[in-house]
XYZ file of C-alpha atoms in Angstrom:
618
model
C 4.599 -21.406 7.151
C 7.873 -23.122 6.190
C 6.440 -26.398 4.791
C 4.616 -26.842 1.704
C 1.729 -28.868 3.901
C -0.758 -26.583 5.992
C -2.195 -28.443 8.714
C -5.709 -28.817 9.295
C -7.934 -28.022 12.438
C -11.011 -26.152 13.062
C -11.409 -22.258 13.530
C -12.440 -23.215 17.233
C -9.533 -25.115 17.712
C -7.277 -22.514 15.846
C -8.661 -19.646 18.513
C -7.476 -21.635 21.191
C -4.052 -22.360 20.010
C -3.697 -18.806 19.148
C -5.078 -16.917 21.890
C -1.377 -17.104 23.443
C -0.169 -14.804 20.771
C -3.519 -12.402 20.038
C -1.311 -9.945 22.633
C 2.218 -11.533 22.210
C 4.703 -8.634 20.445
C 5.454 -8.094 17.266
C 8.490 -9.887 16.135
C 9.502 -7.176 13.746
C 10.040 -4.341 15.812
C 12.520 -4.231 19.251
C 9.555 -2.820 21.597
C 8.562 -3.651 24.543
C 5.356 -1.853 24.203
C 3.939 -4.179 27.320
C 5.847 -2.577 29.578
C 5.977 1.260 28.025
C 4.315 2.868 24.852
C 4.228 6.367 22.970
C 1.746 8.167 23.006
C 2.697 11.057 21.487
C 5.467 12.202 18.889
C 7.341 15.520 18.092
C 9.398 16.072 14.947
C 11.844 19.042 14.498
C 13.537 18.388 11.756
C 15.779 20.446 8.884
C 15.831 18.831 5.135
C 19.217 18.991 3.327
C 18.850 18.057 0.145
C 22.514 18.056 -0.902
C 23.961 15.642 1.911
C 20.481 13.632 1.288
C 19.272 13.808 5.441
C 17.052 14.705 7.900
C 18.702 16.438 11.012
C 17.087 17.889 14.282
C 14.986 15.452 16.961
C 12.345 13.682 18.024
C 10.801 13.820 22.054
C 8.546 10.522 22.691
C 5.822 10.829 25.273
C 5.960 7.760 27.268
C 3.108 5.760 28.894
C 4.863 3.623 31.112
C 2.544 0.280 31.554
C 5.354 -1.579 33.771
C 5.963 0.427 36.924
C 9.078 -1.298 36.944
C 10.549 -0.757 33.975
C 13.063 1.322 33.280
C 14.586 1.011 29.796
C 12.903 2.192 26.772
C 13.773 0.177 23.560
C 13.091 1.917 20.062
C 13.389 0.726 16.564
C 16.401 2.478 14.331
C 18.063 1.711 10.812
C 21.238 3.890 9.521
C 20.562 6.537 12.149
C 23.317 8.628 13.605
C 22.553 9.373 17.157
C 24.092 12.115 18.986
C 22.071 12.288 21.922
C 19.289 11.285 24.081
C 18.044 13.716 26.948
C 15.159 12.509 29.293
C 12.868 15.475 30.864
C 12.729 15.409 34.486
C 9.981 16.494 36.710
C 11.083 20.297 36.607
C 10.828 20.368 32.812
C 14.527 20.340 32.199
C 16.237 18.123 29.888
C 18.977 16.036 31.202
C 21.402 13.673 29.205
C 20.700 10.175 29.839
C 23.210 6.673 28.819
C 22.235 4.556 25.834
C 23.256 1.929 23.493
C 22.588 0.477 20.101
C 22.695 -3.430 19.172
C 24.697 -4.891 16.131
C 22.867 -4.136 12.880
C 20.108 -7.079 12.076
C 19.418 -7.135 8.125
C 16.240 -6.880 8.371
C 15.428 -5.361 11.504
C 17.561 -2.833 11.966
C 19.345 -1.811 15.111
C 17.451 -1.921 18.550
C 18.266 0.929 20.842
C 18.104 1.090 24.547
C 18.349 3.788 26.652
C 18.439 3.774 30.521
C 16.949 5.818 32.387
C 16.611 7.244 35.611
C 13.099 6.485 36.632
C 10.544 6.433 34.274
C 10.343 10.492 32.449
C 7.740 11.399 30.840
C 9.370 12.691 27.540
C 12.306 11.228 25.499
C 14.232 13.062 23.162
C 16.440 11.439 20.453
C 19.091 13.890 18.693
C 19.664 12.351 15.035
C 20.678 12.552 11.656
C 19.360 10.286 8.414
C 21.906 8.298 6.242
C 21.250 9.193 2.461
C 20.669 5.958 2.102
C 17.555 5.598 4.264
C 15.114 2.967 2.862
C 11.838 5.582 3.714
C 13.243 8.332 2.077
C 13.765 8.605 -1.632
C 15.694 12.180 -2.504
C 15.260 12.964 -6.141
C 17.282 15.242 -7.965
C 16.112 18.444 -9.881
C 16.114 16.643 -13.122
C 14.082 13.540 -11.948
C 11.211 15.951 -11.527
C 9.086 17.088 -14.273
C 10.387 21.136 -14.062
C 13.779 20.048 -13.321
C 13.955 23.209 -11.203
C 14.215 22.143 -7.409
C 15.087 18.619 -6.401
C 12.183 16.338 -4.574
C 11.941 13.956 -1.723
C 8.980 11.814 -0.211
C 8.748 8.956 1.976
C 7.106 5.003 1.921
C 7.345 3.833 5.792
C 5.210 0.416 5.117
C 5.785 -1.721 6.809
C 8.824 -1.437 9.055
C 10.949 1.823 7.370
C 9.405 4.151 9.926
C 12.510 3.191 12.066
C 14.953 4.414 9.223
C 13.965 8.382 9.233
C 12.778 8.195 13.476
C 13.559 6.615 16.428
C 10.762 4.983 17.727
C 8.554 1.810 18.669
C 8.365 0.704 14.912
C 4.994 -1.497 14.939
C 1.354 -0.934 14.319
C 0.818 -2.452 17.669
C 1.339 1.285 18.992
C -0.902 4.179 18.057
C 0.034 8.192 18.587
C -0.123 11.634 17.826
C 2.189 13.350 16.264
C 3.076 17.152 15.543
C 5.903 18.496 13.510
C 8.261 21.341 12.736
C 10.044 20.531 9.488
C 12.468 22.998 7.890
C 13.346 22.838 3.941
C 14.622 24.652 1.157
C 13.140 28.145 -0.026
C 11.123 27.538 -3.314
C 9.799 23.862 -1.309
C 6.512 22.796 -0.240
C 6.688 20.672 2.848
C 3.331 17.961 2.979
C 2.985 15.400 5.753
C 0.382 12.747 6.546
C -1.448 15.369 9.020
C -3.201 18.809 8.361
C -1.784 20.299 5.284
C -3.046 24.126 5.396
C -2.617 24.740 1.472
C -2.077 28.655 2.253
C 1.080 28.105 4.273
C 4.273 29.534 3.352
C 6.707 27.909 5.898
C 7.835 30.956 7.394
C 9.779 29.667 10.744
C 9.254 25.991 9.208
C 6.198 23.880 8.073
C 4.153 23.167 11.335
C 2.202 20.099 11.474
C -0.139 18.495 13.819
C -1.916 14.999 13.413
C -4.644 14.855 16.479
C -5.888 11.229 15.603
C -3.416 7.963 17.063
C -2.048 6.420 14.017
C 0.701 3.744 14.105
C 4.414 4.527 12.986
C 4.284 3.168 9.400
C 1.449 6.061 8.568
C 4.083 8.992 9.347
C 4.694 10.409 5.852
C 6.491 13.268 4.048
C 6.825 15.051 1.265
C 9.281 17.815 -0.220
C 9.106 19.735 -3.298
C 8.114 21.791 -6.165
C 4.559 21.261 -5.263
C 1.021 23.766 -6.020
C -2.452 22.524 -3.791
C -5.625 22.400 -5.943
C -8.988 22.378 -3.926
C -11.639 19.851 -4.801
C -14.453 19.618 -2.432
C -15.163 21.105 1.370
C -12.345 18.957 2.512
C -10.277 17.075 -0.126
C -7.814 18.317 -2.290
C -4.940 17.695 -4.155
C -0.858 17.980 -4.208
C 1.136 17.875 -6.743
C 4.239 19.246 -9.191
C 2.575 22.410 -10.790
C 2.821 20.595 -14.452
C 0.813 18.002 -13.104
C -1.394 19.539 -11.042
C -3.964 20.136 -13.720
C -3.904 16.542 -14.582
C -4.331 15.571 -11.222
C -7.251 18.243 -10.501
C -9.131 16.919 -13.710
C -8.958 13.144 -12.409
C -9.474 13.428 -8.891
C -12.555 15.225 -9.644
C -14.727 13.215 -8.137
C -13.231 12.594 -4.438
C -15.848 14.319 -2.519
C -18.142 12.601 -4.016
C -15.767 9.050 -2.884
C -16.047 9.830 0.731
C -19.571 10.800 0.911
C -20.145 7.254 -0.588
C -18.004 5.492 1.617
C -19.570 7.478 4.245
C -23.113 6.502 3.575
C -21.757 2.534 3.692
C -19.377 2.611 6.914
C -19.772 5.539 8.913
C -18.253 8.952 9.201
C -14.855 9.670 7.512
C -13.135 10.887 10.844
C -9.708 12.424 9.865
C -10.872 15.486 9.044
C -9.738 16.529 5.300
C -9.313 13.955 2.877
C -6.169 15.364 0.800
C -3.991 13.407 -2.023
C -0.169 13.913 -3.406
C 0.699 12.598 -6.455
C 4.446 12.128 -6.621
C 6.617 11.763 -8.986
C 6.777 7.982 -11.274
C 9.554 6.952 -9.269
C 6.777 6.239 -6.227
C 6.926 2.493 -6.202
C 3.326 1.390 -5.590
C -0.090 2.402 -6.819
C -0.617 4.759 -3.376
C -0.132 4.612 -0.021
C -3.144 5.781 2.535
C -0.899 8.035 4.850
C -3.649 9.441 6.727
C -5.312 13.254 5.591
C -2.768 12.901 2.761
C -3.315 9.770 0.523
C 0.059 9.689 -1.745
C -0.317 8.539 -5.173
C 1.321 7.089 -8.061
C 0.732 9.534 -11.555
C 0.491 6.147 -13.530
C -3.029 6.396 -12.298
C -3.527 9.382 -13.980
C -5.236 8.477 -17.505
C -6.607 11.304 -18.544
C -10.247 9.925 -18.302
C -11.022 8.846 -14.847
C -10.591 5.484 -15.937
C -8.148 4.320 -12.933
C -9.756 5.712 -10.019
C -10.559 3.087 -7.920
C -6.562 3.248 -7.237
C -8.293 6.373 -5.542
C -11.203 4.473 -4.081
C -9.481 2.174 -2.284
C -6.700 3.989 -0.823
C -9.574 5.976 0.481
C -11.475 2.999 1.641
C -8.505 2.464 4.132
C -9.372 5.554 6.114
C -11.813 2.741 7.912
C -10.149 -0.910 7.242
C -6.387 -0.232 8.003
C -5.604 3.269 9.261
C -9.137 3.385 11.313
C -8.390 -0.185 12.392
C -5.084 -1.423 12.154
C -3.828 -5.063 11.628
C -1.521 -5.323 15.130
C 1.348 -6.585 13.303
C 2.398 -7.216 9.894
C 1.103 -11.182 10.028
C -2.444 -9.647 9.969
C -1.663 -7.534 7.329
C -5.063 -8.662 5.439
C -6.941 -7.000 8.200
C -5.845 -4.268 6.065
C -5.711 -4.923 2.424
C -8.336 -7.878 2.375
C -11.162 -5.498 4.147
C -9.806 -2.283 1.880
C -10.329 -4.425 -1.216
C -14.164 -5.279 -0.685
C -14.679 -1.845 0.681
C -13.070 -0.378 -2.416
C -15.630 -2.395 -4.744
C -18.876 -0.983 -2.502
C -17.807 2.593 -3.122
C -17.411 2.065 -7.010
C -20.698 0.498 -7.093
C -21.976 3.010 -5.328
C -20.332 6.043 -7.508
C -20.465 4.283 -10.886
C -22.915 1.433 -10.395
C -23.119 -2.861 -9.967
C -21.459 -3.289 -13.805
C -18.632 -1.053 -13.282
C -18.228 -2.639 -9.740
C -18.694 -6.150 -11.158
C -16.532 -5.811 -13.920
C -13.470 -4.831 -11.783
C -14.035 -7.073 -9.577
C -14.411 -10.315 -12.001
C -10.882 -9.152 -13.235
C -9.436 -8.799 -9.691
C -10.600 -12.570 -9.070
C -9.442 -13.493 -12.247
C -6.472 -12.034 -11.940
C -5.727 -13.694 -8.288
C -6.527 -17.128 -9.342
C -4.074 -16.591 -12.209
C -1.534 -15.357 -9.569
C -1.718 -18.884 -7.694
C 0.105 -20.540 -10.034
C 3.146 -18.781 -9.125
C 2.628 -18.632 -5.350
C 4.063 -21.289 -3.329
C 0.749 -22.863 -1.539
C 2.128 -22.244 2.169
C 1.934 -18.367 1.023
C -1.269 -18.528 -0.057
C -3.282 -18.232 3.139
C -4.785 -15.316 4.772
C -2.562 -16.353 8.460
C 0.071 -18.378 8.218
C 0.148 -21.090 11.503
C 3.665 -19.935 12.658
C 4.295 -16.891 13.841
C 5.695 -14.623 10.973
C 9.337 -12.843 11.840
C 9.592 -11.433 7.788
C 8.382 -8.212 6.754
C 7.783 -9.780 3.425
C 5.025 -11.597 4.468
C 2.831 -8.887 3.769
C 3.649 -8.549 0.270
C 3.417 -11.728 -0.555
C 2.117 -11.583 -3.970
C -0.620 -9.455 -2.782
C -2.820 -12.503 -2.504
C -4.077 -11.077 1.039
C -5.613 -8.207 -0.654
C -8.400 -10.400 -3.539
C -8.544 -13.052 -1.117
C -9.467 -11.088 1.963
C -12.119 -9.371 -0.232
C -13.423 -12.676 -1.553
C -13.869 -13.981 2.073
C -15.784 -11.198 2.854
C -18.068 -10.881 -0.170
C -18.887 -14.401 0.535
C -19.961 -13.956 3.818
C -22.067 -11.086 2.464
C -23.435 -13.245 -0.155
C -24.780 -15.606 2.523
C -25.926 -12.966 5.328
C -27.421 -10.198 3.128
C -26.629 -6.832 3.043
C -29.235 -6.087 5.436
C -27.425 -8.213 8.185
C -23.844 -7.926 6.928
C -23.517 -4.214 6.003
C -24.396 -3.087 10.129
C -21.842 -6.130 10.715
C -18.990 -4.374 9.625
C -19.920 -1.144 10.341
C -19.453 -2.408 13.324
C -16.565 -3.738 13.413
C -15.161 -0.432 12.342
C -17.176 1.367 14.659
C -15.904 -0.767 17.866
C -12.397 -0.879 17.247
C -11.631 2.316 15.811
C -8.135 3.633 16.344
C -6.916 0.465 17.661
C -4.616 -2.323 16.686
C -6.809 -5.459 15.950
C -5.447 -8.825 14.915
C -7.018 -11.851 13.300
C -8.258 -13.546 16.224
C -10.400 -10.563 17.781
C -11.880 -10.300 14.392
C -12.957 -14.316 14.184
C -14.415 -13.751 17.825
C -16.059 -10.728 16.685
C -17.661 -12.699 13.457
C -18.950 -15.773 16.073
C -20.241 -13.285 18.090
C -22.340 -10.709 15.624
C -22.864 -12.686 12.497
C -22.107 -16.773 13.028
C -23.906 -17.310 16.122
C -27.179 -15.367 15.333
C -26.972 -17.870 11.905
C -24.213 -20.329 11.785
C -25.177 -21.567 8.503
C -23.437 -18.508 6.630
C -20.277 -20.206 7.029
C -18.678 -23.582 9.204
C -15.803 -23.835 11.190
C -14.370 -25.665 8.316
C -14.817 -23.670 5.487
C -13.589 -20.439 7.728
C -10.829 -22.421 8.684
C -10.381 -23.314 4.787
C -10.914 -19.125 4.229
C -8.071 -18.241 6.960
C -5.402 -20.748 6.269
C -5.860 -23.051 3.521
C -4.128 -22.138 0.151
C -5.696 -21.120 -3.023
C -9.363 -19.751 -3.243
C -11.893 -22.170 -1.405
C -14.189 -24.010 -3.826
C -17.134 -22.924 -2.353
C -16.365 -19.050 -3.473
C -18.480 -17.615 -5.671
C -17.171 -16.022 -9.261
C -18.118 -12.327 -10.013
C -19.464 -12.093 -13.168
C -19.867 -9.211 -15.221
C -22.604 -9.301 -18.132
C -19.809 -7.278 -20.199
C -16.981 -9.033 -20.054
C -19.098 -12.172 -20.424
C -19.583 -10.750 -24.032
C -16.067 -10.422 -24.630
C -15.058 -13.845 -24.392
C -16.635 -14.863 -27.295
C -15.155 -11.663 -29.313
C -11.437 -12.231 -28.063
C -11.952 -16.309 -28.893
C -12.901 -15.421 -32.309
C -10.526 -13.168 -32.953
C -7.445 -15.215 -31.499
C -8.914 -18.233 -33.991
C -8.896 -15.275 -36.692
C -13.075 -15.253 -37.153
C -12.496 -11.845 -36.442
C -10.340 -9.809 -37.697
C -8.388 -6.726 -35.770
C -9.803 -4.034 -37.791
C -13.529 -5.591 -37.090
C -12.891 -5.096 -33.248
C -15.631 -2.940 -32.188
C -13.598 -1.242 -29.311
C -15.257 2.267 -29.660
C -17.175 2.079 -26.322
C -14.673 -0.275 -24.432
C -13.915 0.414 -21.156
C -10.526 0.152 -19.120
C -11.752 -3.108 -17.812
C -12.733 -4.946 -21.172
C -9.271 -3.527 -22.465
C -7.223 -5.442 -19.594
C -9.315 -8.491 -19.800
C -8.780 -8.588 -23.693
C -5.245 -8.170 -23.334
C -5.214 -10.625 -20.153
C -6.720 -13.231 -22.514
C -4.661 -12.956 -25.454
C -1.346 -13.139 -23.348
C 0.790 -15.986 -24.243
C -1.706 -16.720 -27.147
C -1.798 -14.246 -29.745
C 1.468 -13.785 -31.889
C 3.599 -11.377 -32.773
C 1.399 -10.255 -35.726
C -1.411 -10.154 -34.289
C -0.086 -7.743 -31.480
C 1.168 -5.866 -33.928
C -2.016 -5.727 -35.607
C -3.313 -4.307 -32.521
C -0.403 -1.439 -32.044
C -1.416 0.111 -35.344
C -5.082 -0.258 -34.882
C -5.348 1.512 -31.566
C -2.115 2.399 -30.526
C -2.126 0.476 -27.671
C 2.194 1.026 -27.567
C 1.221 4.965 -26.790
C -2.084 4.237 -24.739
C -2.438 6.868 -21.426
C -3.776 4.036 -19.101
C -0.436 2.493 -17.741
C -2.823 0.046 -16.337
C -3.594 -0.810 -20.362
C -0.326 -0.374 -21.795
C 1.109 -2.757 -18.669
C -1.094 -5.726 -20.033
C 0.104 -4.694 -23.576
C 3.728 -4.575 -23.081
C 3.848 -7.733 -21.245
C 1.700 -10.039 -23.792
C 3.739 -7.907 -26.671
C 7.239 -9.307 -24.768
C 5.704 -12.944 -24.853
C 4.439 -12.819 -28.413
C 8.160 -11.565 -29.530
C 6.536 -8.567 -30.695
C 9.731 -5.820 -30.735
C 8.204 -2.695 -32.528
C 7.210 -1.730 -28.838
C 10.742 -1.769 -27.899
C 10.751 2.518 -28.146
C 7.942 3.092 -25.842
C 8.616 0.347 -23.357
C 12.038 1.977 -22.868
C 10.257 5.251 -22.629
C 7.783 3.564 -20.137
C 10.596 1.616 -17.985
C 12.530 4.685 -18.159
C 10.032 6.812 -16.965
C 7.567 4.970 -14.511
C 8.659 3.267 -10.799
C 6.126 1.238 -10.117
C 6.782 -2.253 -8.818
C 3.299 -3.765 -9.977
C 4.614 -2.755 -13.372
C 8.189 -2.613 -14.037
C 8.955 -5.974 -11.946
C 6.709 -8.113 -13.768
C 8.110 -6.244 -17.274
C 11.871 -7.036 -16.748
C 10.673 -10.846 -15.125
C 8.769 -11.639 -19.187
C 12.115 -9.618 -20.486
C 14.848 -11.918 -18.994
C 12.817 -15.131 -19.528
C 13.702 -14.601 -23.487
C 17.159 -14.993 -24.588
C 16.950 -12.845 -27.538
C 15.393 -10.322 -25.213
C 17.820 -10.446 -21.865
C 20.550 -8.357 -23.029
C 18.190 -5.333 -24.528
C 16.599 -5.266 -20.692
C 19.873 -5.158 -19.028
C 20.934 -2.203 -20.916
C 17.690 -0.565 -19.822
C 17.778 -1.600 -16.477
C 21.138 -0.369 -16.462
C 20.408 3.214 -17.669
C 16.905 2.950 -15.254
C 17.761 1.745 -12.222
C 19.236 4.864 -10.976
C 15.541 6.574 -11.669
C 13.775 3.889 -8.952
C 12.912 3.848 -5.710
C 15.001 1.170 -3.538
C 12.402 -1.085 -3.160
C 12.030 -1.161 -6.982
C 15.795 -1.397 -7.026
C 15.689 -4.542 -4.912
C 12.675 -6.424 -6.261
C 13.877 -6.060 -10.158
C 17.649 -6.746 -8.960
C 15.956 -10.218 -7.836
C 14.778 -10.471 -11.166
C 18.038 -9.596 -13.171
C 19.728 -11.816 -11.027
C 17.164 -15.032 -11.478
C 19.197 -17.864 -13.668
């Protein structure tokens, strides 16, 4: 929405105005997927780590919809073409003519080939540029043996079309199998079956037999050992982590037998994890059959594992079924956020559950304050043409959850829980958007009892800014407690060494140091540092919320192990938000731009273009 003012109408009167675009194509990708779509994919590709590309081809199985059509237009960014062949009825491949728009900043470049009827199989001979926006290619001593170098990909949303040719969109589902040579020494992982026994010989061989959309393609190159965890989930990672990562991910099988029990059968087959190196710039990304994950969430004690939980829960609400394009993107993250709190409560119980989820709400109706209002709704009235719609804050992902806790709240597990399981259950492996699901909800839940919600409050829910009045607050009996502790010891009725922290969760730990931000002083967090070593704390979620309120209390004995921290850890959720309380204080500007300087080179590009935004802010 470009204007600050979001209209008003009814959900009734919002299905009709926006039945029109429920099948209208995705303005972010150069498809035509009306008139032909893949079905299939085949990678061949060689890894060269010292020119920083992939090399080889890809051959697109085409389902051609319009038995007219003859032109087949693909998503690309910074890839060198060097020929297209088309397979004619004998099985031959013959060369075919194409061409390649100007480059569109955000886009990319459409291609087009013509072609002589409509083939069956495409395939695209290309090359990567090294400076791909998927790929991130790590060298030897950015990795934690500094033996071999490393690379691994982050597709989401629309980099797919920067390391393959093809209809970039989640609008268009396939299978995929690959052949991908690397280095001797070099594990090769993709988002597909991962046999852990493999050795490569003749290339890593992979096949993925469920449809998934183009931004779920994922790889991974390096130094890597496989641990085994359950009957079908396991873990990836460098061989000086992977006993870290065994120890914390203990408890996976357990995860998708939970989530199982709730919404139906897990149906990818294994459920296995990579954790990458720091430089990964988000908390994990659920690449199907191989979940890739950030090592910040590796504490030491389990304590960050619904990072776990809900890229899990995604195996139903995103890669199961998929928001059609990037405007429904909390189709995804909204539904994967209340799914993630069901499977903590039932692994760890309603006050674990509770408790994260009073600090997720707390923590998004903090967030609004800093969110222009015509960003804060679930859909946006217009339709959206900017990838970075769907990381708008994030809002999408509490919100979405909120929406559909409420509705729970009001229908009763009884009623609600079959509700969504069948929603998941009726539109698996296909591209939904927000309209089928408000159809589906009148249908199955508002029509049997419309008092659960009006048209006006879901109308408020879908496109009205900030969190609806009528939302109920999670509250946890625990962190209830705590207010009264952290008030009294702000005021100074309690003093730091009388904290009784000894059975404190992760939780109580980020509220506390939620609260205190921008309140306590520099004493007082300093107080803190040498009473519990917050500055050297193993949950990066904890030290996070400590660095930051340290940085607005003008607390500078942490300047040593935030350096080590920025140095060291990619993150976006953390280091953005670090750098933004750095540059807001004179005194403090200059000591972040010599660490951004030294850091920058150790981030992923999309860390390397949000904090540039922030170094750059007047």
């Amino acid at each position: 929405m470009k204007t600050s003012t979001l209209l008003r109408a009814s959900a009734c009167a919002f299905i009709c105005q926006w039945s029109a675009y429920a099948f209208a194509l995705d303005p972010l990708s150069y498809a035509k997927y009306d008139q032909v779509k893949t079905t299939a994919l085949h990678l061949d590709l060689k890894a060269d780590f010292t020119r920083k590309t992939l090399a080889g081809y890809a051959d697109l199985t085409l389902n051609w919809i319009d038995k007219k059509a003859t032109t087949l237009d693909l998503d690309t960014r910074e890839l060198s073409i060097s020929k297209i062949e088309a397979q004619d009825a004998a099985g031959a491949w013959r060369p075919v003519k194409y061409t390649l728009d100007k480059l569109d900043a955000e886009k990319g470049r459409a291609l087009h080939v013509a072609l002589p009827g409509q083939p069956a199989k495409v395939r695209i001979h290309y090359q990567t540029a090294p400076t791909a926006p998927a790929l991130q290619w790590l060298t030897p001593k950015q990795t934690m043996s500094g033996k071999y170098p490393f690379m691994f990909s982050q597709s989401q949303p629309i980099n797919a079309r920067s390391f393959v040719p093809i209809q970039d969109t989640p609008a268009v589902r396939f299978t995929y199998t690959a052949r991908i040579q690397a280095p001797q020494g070099m594990r090769v992982v993709m988002s597909a079956d991962n046999d852990p026994k493999a050795l490569g010989k003749g290339g890593w061989k992979f096949t993925m037999p469920q449809p998934v959309p183009s931004y779920l393609i994922a790889i991974g190159i390096g130094e890597l050992e496989a641990r085994t965890l359950g009957g079908r989930t396991g873990v990836y990672a460098e061989p000086m982590r992977i006993k870290a990562a065994e120890y914390e991910l203990a408890d996976t099988e357990k995860m998708v037998a939970a989530a199982e029990a709730l919404f139906g059968p897990y149906r990818w087959g294994r459920y296995d994890m990579l954790v990458l190196p720091p430089s990964f710039p988000i908390g994990g990304m659920e690449n199907p059959r191989l979940t890739f994950l950030t090592p910040t969430m590796i504490a030491g004690d389990r304590s960050l594992v619904d990072l776990v939980s809900h890229e899990l829960a995604h195996s139903w609400s995103g890669n199961l079924v998929t928001n059609a394009s990037w405007k429904h993107w909390w189709l995804n993250e909204g539904f994967t956020t209340y799914v993630t709190t069901r499977i903590l409560e039932k692994m760890y119980g309603e006050e674990v559950a509770t408790m994260n989820l009073q600090l997720e709400q707390e923590e998004a109706l903090d967030s609004l304050k800093d969110i222009p209002k015509a960003k804060q709704a679930l859909l946006t009235r217009d339709p959206d043409t900017s990838s970075q719609h769907y990381t708008d804050e994030g809002l999408a992902y509490p919100k979405g959850a909120w929406f559909l806790r409420t509705l729970e709240q009001r229908a009763g597990r009884a009623t609600f829980d079959p509700f969504l399981r069948g929603w998941f259950d009726q539109h698996a492996f296909q591209s939904v958007t927000t309209e089928q699901f408000v159809q589906y909800l009148r249908a199955n839940l508002l029509s049997k009892n419309p008092k659960i919600m009006s048209d006006a409050e879901l109308d408020e829910w879908l496109y009205g800014p900030g969190i609806p009045a009528s939302a109920r607050k999670a509250v946890s009996t625990r962190l209830a407690k705590l207010n009264d502790t952290t008030a009294r010891w702000l005021k100074g009725d309690i003093k730091t060494a009388q904290l009784d922290t000894k059975n404190w969760n992760a939780a109580e730990w980020m509220k506390f140091l939620n609260d205190i931000d921008s309140k306590a002083n520099a004493a007082k967090l300093e107080e803190l540092d040498k009473a519990f070593g917050l500055a050297k704390t193993g949950n990066n979620e904890v030290a996070f919320r400590f660095y930051r309120a340290s940085v607005h209390a003008g607390y500078r004995g942490i300047r040593p192990n935030l350096e080590a921290f920025l140095m060291s850890v990619g993150r976006q959720k953390f280091v953005v938000p670090l750098y933004g309380a750095l540059r807001a204080n004179a005194e403090d500007r200059a000591w972040a731009e010599r660490v951004y300087k030294a850091a920058r080179e150790r981030y992923h590009p999309e860390t390397q273009g949000s904090v540039d935004k922030q170094m750059n802010k007047q």
